[in-house]
């Protein structure tokens, strides 16, 4: 380890990524302060451990530097794992969660003199992104970069694990228990150039990375000083099309229905439907939004050379990892 035992504040500690980050840090000898909205939820999601303390609170966009003082004071590092993939009623917007919450955490870290800030972002975000999700993720990254803190930004591809939202959704499709019930959907993009009268469409390619590998990347980025000031992309070693991924889930999950087929739906059409639904106040009538339909048509793969150099990370392939837990789902 580049650093000895650290005291690390983890925001989003009961979320999918956050709870795995907490466990990884504890296993490596660090002390963790978990920030949670609901302490009762923390008891179910997090282990009991002498080096784990639970702090009740929620980063608010307009918090001053003292808003999270007790949680952050005398900590060595802070990790932000808070994120959403779609907006929802009750103020759950990309601007609030990805930008406002990050701003509040940065203020708290600076006010408490925290030495290192790790932001878990997403692969493919940039300043000219055409979805609100990606733009908000990049804006959050920019706040961290310009904070004056030592920072590391991690950009993972699709994160998978038995307790993750994506795998639960895929399980529902593969067992016929979730809409559309009779097939497993994915979004497609047109093959360039478009050929009429019968245009062709194709699946994007994604390189899923396990949540355990992402948690390990977070821990190592805190332990290795050379990771400070770096943006590190995280992908699994096994690029798959959406049909390949979904069919593997179907064939390996408990009660998977082998007769269910995958069916590609044009992402542009799905995005248009999502925009129309939002315009008439029916945003939640569809299980996806415009950004999800658009992003799912884009490849989510990357080179792991830099992550291997800085983190010594060698992620395990999707099939090898998922086969170990799908039979238990």
CSV table of C-alpha atoms in Angstrom, one decimal:
chain,number,residue,atom,x,y,z
A,1,UNK,CA,0.0,0.0,0.0
A,2,UNK,CA,1.2,3.5,-0.8
A,3,UNK,CA,-0.5,4.8,2.3
A,4,UNK,CA,-0.9,3.2,5.7
A,5,UNK,CA,-4.3,2.8,7.3
A,6,UNK,CA,-6.7,5.5,6.2
A,7,UNK,CA,-9.9,7.0,7.5
A,8,UNK,CA,-12.2,7.2,4.6
A,9,UNK,CA,-15.6,8.9,4.3
A,10,UNK,CA,-17.9,7.1,1.9
A,11,UNK,CA,-21.0,8.9,0.5
A,12,UNK,CA,-23.7,6.6,-0.8
A,13,UNK,CA,-22.5,3.8,1.4
A,14,UNK,CA,-25.6,1.7,1.3
A,15,UNK,CA,-25.9,1.9,-2.5
A,16,UNK,CA,-24.9,-0.9,-4.9
A,17,UNK,CA,-21.3,0.4,-5.4
A,18,UNK,CA,-21.0,2.1,-2.0
A,19,UNK,CA,-21.5,-1.0,0.1
A,20,UNK,CA,-18.9,-2.9,-1.9
A,21,UNK,CA,-16.5,0.0,-1.5
A,22,UNK,CA,-17.1,-0.1,2.3
A,23,UNK,CA,-16.3,-3.8,2.5
A,24,UNK,CA,-13.2,-3.5,0.3
A,25,UNK,CA,-11.8,-0.7,2.5
A,26,UNK,CA,-12.5,-2.6,5.7
A,27,UNK,CA,-10.9,-5.8,4.3
A,28,UNK,CA,-7.8,-3.7,3.5
A,29,UNK,CA,-7.4,-2.4,7.0
A,30,UNK,CA,-8.9,1.1,6.6
A,31,UNK,CA,-11.5,2.8,8.8
A,32,UNK,CA,-14.7,3.9,7.2
A,33,UNK,CA,-17.3,6.5,8.0
A,34,UNK,CA,-20.4,5.6,6.1
A,35,UNK,CA,-22.8,8.5,5.2
A,36,UNK,CA,-26.4,7.2,5.0
A,37,UNK,CA,-29.9,8.7,4.9
A,38,UNK,CA,-31.5,5.8,6.7
A,39,UNK,CA,-29.5,4.1,9.5
A,40,UNK,CA,-31.9,1.1,9.6
A,41,UNK,CA,-31.1,0.4,5.9
A,42,UNK,CA,-27.4,0.6,6.8
A,43,UNK,CA,-27.8,-2.3,9.3
A,44,UNK,CA,-29.0,-4.5,6.5
A,45,UNK,CA,-26.5,-3.4,3.8
A,46,UNK,CA,-23.3,-3.0,5.8
A,47,UNK,CA,-21.4,-5.3,8.0
A,48,UNK,CA,-20.8,-4.8,11.7
A,49,UNK,CA,-17.2,-3.8,12.2
A,50,UNK,CA,-15.2,-2.0,14.8
A,51,UNK,CA,-13.6,0.2,12.1
A,52,UNK,CA,-17.0,1.2,10.6
A,53,UNK,CA,-19.1,4.1,11.9
A,54,UNK,CA,-22.5,5.1,10.6
A,55,UNK,CA,-23.2,8.8,10.1
A,56,UNK,CA,-26.8,9.9,9.3
A,57,UNK,CA,-27.0,12.7,6.8
A,58,UNK,CA,-27.6,13.7,3.2
A,59,UNK,CA,-25.4,16.1,1.2
A,60,UNK,CA,-27.6,19.0,0.2
A,61,UNK,CA,-26.7,21.2,-2.8
A,62,UNK,CA,-26.8,24.3,-0.7
A,63,UNK,CA,-24.9,23.0,2.3
A,64,UNK,CA,-22.2,25.2,3.7
A,65,UNK,CA,-18.8,23.7,4.6
A,66,UNK,CA,-20.0,22.9,8.1
A,67,UNK,CA,-23.0,20.8,6.9
A,68,UNK,CA,-21.2,17.5,7.1
A,69,UNK,CA,-18.4,18.6,9.4
A,70,UNK,CA,-18.7,15.8,12.0
A,71,UNK,CA,-18.6,13.2,9.3
A,72,UNK,CA,-15.6,14.6,7.4
A,73,UNK,CA,-13.4,16.1,10.1
A,74,UNK,CA,-9.9,14.6,10.4
A,75,UNK,CA,-10.7,12.1,7.6
A,76,UNK,CA,-7.9,11.3,5.1
A,77,UNK,CA,-10.1,10.8,2.1
A,78,UNK,CA,-13.6,11.0,0.8
A,79,UNK,CA,-15.3,8.8,-1.9
A,80,UNK,CA,-18.5,9.8,-3.7
A,81,UNK,CA,-20.4,6.8,-5.0
A,82,UNK,CA,-23.8,8.6,-5.3
A,83,UNK,CA,-25.5,8.4,-8.6
A,84,UNK,CA,-28.7,7.7,-10.5
A,85,UNK,CA,-29.4,6.4,-14.0
A,86,UNK,CA,-32.7,8.2,-14.4
A,87,UNK,CA,-34.6,11.0,-12.8
A,88,UNK,CA,-37.6,10.5,-10.5
A,89,UNK,CA,-40.2,12.5,-8.6
A,90,UNK,CA,-39.2,14.0,-5.3
A,91,UNK,CA,-36.2,16.0,-6.5
A,92,UNK,CA,-34.2,13.1,-7.8
A,93,UNK,CA,-32.8,14.9,-10.8
A,94,UNK,CA,-29.4,14.6,-12.5
A,95,UNK,CA,-28.6,18.2,-11.7
A,96,UNK,CA,-29.3,17.7,-8.0
A,97,UNK,CA,-27.7,14.3,-7.5
A,98,UNK,CA,-24.6,14.4,-9.8
A,99,UNK,CA,-23.9,18.2,-9.5
A,100,UNK,CA,-25.5,19.5,-6.4
A,101,UNK,CA,-24.5,16.6,-4.2
A,102,UNK,CA,-20.9,16.6,-5.5
A,103,UNK,CA,-20.7,20.3,-4.8
A,104,UNK,CA,-21.8,19.7,-1.2
A,105,UNK,CA,-19.3,16.9,-0.7
A,106,UNK,CA,-16.5,19.0,-2.2
A,107,UNK,CA,-17.3,21.8,0.2
A,108,UNK,CA,-17.4,19.4,3.2
A,109,UNK,CA,-14.1,17.9,2.1
A,110,UNK,CA,-12.4,21.3,1.7
A,111,UNK,CA,-13.8,22.6,5.0
A,112,UNK,CA,-12.6,19.6,6.9
A,113,UNK,CA,-9.2,19.4,5.2
A,114,UNK,CA,-9.7,16.1,3.6
A,115,UNK,CA,-6.6,15.1,1.7
A,116,UNK,CA,-8.0,13.1,-1.3
A,117,UNK,CA,-11.3,13.0,-3.1
A,118,UNK,CA,-12.3,10.0,-5.3
A,119,UNK,CA,-15.3,10.5,-7.7
A,120,UNK,CA,-17.0,7.4,-9.1
A,121,UNK,CA,-18.3,8.7,-12.5
A,122,UNK,CA,-19.1,6.8,-15.7
A,123,UNK,CA,-17.5,5.8,-18.9
A,124,UNK,CA,-18.2,8.0,-21.9
A,125,UNK,CA,-19.0,11.3,-20.2
A,126,UNK,CA,-17.6,14.4,-21.8
A,127,UNK,CA,-18.3,18.2,-22.0
A,128,UNK,CA,-20.3,17.9,-25.3
A,129,UNK,CA,-22.5,14.9,-24.3
A,130,UNK,CA,-26.0,14.9,-25.7
A,131,UNK,CA,-27.8,13.3,-22.7
A,132,UNK,CA,-28.6,15.0,-19.4
A,133,UNK,CA,-27.1,12.0,-17.6
A,134,UNK,CA,-23.7,12.3,-19.2
A,135,UNK,CA,-23.6,16.1,-19.0
A,136,UNK,CA,-24.4,16.1,-15.3
A,137,UNK,CA,-21.7,13.4,-14.7
A,138,UNK,CA,-19.1,15.5,-16.5
A,139,UNK,CA,-20.2,18.6,-14.6
A,140,UNK,CA,-19.7,16.7,-11.3
A,141,UNK,CA,-16.3,15.7,-12.5
A,142,UNK,CA,-15.4,19.3,-13.3
A,143,UNK,CA,-16.3,20.4,-9.8
A,144,UNK,CA,-13.9,17.8,-8.4
A,145,UNK,CA,-11.1,18.7,-10.8
A,146,UNK,CA,-11.4,22.4,-9.9
A,147,UNK,CA,-11.8,21.9,-6.2
A,148,UNK,CA,-8.2,22.4,-5.2
A,149,UNK,CA,-8.3,19.0,-3.6
A,150,UNK,CA,-6.1,16.1,-4.6
A,151,UNK,CA,-8.5,14.0,-6.7
A,152,UNK,CA,-9.0,10.8,-8.7
A,153,UNK,CA,-11.8,10.2,-11.1
A,154,UNK,CA,-12.9,6.6,-11.9
A,155,UNK,CA,-15.0,6.0,-15.0
A,156,UNK,CA,-16.4,2.5,-15.0
A,157,UNK,CA,-18.4,0.8,-17.8
A,158,UNK,CA,-21.5,-1.2,-16.9
A,159,UNK,CA,-21.1,-2.4,-13.3
A,160,UNK,CA,-22.5,-5.8,-12.6
A,161,UNK,CA,-23.1,-7.8,-9.5
A,162,UNK,CA,-25.8,-10.0,-7.9
A,163,UNK,CA,-27.3,-7.0,-6.0
A,164,UNK,CA,-27.1,-4.5,-8.8
A,165,UNK,CA,-30.1,-2.9,-10.5
A,166,UNK,CA,-29.1,-4.0,-14.0
A,167,UNK,CA,-28.7,-7.7,-13.0
A,168,UNK,CA,-32.0,-7.7,-11.2
A,169,UNK,CA,-33.7,-6.2,-14.4
A,170,UNK,CA,-32.0,-8.7,-16.6
A,171,UNK,CA,-33.1,-11.5,-14.3
A,172,UNK,CA,-36.7,-10.3,-14.6
A,173,UNK,CA,-36.5,-10.4,-18.4
A,174,UNK,CA,-34.7,-13.8,-18.5
A,175,UNK,CA,-37.3,-15.4,-16.3
A,176,UNK,CA,-40.3,-13.8,-17.9
A,177,UNK,CA,-41.3,-12.0,-14.7
A,178,UNK,CA,-40.7,-8.4,-15.9
A,179,UNK,CA,-42.2,-6.6,-18.9
A,180,UNK,CA,-42.2,-7.2,-21.8
A,181,UNK,CA,-42.4,-10.8,-20.4
A,182,UNK,CA,-42.2,-12.6,-23.8
A,183,UNK,CA,-38.8,-11.3,-25.0
A,184,UNK,CA,-35.6,-9.7,-23.7
A,185,UNK,CA,-35.3,-6.2,-25.1
A,186,UNK,CA,-32.2,-4.1,-26.0
A,187,UNK,CA,-31.7,-0.9,-27.9
A,188,UNK,CA,-30.1,-0.9,-31.4
A,189,UNK,CA,-28.4,1.7,-33.6
A,190,UNK,CA,-28.5,2.0,-37.4
A,191,UNK,CA,-25.6,0.5,-39.3
A,192,UNK,CA,-23.8,3.2,-41.2
A,193,UNK,CA,-24.5,4.1,-44.0
A,194,UNK,CA,-28.2,3.5,-43.8
A,195,UNK,CA,-29.5,1.3,-46.6
A,196,UNK,CA,-33.1,1.7,-47.8
A,197,UNK,CA,-35.7,0.4,-48.1
A,198,UNK,CA,-34.6,-2.0,-45.4
A,199,UNK,CA,-32.2,-0.3,-42.9
A,200,UNK,CA,-30.0,-2.6,-40.8
A,201,UNK,CA,-29.5,-2.2,-37.1
A,202,UNK,CA,-26.9,-3.5,-34.7
A,203,UNK,CA,-26.2,-3.9,-31.0
A,204,UNK,CA,-23.7,-1.8,-29.1
A,205,UNK,CA,-20.8,-3.6,-27.4
A,206,UNK,CA,-20.3,-3.4,-23.7
A,207,UNK,CA,-17.4,-4.6,-21.4
A,208,UNK,CA,-19.1,-5.1,-18.0
A,209,UNK,CA,-16.9,-4.9,-14.9
A,210,UNK,CA,-17.8,-6.5,-11.6
A,211,UNK,CA,-18.7,-4.3,-8.7
A,212,UNK,CA,-15.9,-6.1,-6.7
A,213,UNK,CA,-13.3,-4.9,-9.2
A,214,UNK,CA,-14.6,-1.4,-9.1
A,215,UNK,CA,-14.5,-1.4,-5.3
A,216,UNK,CA,-10.9,-2.7,-5.4
A,217,UNK,CA,-10.1,0.1,-7.9
A,218,UNK,CA,-11.4,2.7,-5.4
A,219,UNK,CA,-9.4,1.2,-2.6
A,220,UNK,CA,-6.2,1.1,-4.6
A,221,UNK,CA,-6.7,4.7,-5.9
A,222,UNK,CA,-6.7,5.8,-2.3
A,223,UNK,CA,-3.6,3.8,-1.4
A,224,UNK,CA,-1.5,4.9,-4.3
A,225,UNK,CA,-0.4,8.5,-4.4
A,226,UNK,CA,0.4,8.3,-8.1
A,227,UNK,CA,-3.3,8.0,-8.8
A,228,UNK,CA,-3.9,11.6,-7.7
A,229,UNK,CA,-4.8,13.9,-10.6
A,230,UNK,CA,-5.7,10.9,-12.8
A,231,UNK,CA,-8.9,9.9,-14.7
A,232,UNK,CA,-8.9,6.1,-14.9
A,233,UNK,CA,-11.3,4.1,-17.2
A,234,UNK,CA,-12.5,0.8,-15.9
A,235,UNK,CA,-13.8,-2.0,-18.1
A,236,UNK,CA,-14.0,-5.8,-18.0
A,237,UNK,CA,-11.8,-7.8,-20.4
A,238,UNK,CA,-14.8,-9.4,-22.2
A,239,UNK,CA,-16.6,-7.2,-24.8
A,240,UNK,CA,-20.1,-8.5,-25.4
A,241,UNK,CA,-23.1,-7.4,-27.5
A,242,UNK,CA,-26.3,-6.9,-25.6
A,243,UNK,CA,-27.8,-10.2,-27.0
A,244,UNK,CA,-24.7,-12.1,-25.9
A,245,UNK,CA,-24.9,-10.7,-22.4
A,246,UNK,CA,-28.7,-11.2,-22.0
A,247,UNK,CA,-28.6,-14.7,-23.4
A,248,UNK,CA,-25.9,-15.6,-20.9
A,249,UNK,CA,-28.0,-14.4,-18.1
A,250,UNK,CA,-31.0,-16.3,-19.4
A,251,UNK,CA,-29.0,-19.5,-19.7
A,252,UNK,CA,-27.5,-19.3,-16.3
A,253,UNK,CA,-29.9,-17.7,-13.9
A,254,UNK,CA,-32.3,-19.8,-11.8
A,255,UNK,CA,-35.6,-20.4,-13.6
A,256,UNK,CA,-34.3,-18.7,-16.8
A,257,UNK,CA,-36.6,-19.4,-19.8
A,258,UNK,CA,-34.5,-20.8,-22.6
A,259,UNK,CA,-37.3,-20.1,-25.1
A,260,UNK,CA,-37.1,-16.3,-24.6
A,261,UNK,CA,-35.4,-14.5,-27.4
A,262,UNK,CA,-33.6,-11.2,-27.5
A,263,UNK,CA,-35.2,-8.4,-29.6
A,264,UNK,CA,-33.5,-5.2,-30.6
A,265,UNK,CA,-35.6,-2.0,-30.6
A,266,UNK,CA,-34.3,1.1,-32.4
A,267,UNK,CA,-32.8,3.4,-29.7
A,268,UNK,CA,-33.7,6.6,-31.6
A,269,UNK,CA,-37.4,5.5,-31.7
A,270,UNK,CA,-37.3,4.6,-28.0
A,271,UNK,CA,-35.7,7.9,-27.1
A,272,UNK,CA,-38.4,9.8,-29.1
A,273,UNK,CA,-41.1,7.9,-27.2
A,274,UNK,CA,-39.5,8.8,-23.9
A,275,UNK,CA,-39.4,12.5,-24.8
A,276,UNK,CA,-43.1,12.3,-25.7
A,277,UNK,CA,-44.0,10.6,-22.5
A,278,UNK,CA,-42.1,13.2,-20.5
A,279,UNK,CA,-43.8,16.0,-22.4
A,280,UNK,CA,-47.3,14.9,-21.4
A,281,UNK,CA,-46.4,14.1,-17.8
A,282,UNK,CA,-46.0,10.3,-18.2
A,283,UNK,CA,-42.2,10.1,-17.6
A,284,UNK,CA,-42.5,7.1,-15.3
A,285,UNK,CA,-44.8,5.2,-17.6
A,286,UNK,CA,-41.8,3.7,-19.4
A,287,UNK,CA,-39.0,1.7,-17.7
A,288,UNK,CA,-36.4,3.9,-19.4
A,289,UNK,CA,-35.8,7.5,-20.3
A,290,UNK,CA,-34.4,9.3,-23.3
A,291,UNK,CA,-30.8,9.2,-22.1
A,292,UNK,CA,-30.9,5.5,-21.2
A,293,UNK,CA,-32.2,4.6,-24.7
A,294,UNK,CA,-29.5,6.8,-26.3
A,295,UNK,CA,-26.6,5.6,-24.1
A,296,UNK,CA,-27.4,1.9,-24.6
A,297,UNK,CA,-26.8,2.3,-28.3
A,298,UNK,CA,-23.2,3.3,-27.7
A,299,UNK,CA,-20.2,1.1,-27.1
A,300,UNK,CA,-19.0,1.0,-23.5
A,301,UNK,CA,-15.5,-0.4,-23.9
A,302,UNK,CA,-12.1,1.0,-23.1
A,303,UNK,CA,-8.4,0.3,-22.8
A,304,UNK,CA,-7.4,-0.9,-19.3
A,305,UNK,CA,-3.7,-0.1,-19.9
A,306,UNK,CA,-3.7,3.0,-17.7
A,307,UNK,CA,-5.8,1.4,-14.9
A,308,UNK,CA,-3.4,-1.6,-15.0
A,309,UNK,CA,-0.4,0.7,-14.7
A,310,UNK,CA,-1.8,2.9,-11.9
A,311,UNK,CA,-3.9,0.4,-10.0
A,312,UNK,CA,-2.5,-3.0,-10.9
A,313,UNK,CA,-6.0,-4.0,-11.8
A,314,UNK,CA,-6.8,-7.1,-13.8
A,315,UNK,CA,-10.6,-7.4,-13.9
A,316,UNK,CA,-12.3,-10.8,-14.2
A,317,UNK,CA,-14.5,-11.4,-17.3
A,318,UNK,CA,-18.2,-11.1,-17.1
A,319,UNK,CA,-19.0,-14.8,-17.8
A,320,UNK,CA,-16.5,-16.1,-15.2
A,321,UNK,CA,-17.8,-13.7,-12.6
A,322,UNK,CA,-21.5,-13.8,-13.3
A,323,UNK,CA,-21.7,-17.6,-13.6
A,324,UNK,CA,-20.7,-17.7,-9.9
A,325,UNK,CA,-23.7,-15.8,-8.7
A,326,UNK,CA,-26.5,-16.2,-11.3
A,327,UNK,CA,-27.5,-19.6,-10.1
A,328,UNK,CA,-28.1,-18.1,-6.7
A,329,UNK,CA,-30.4,-15.3,-7.9
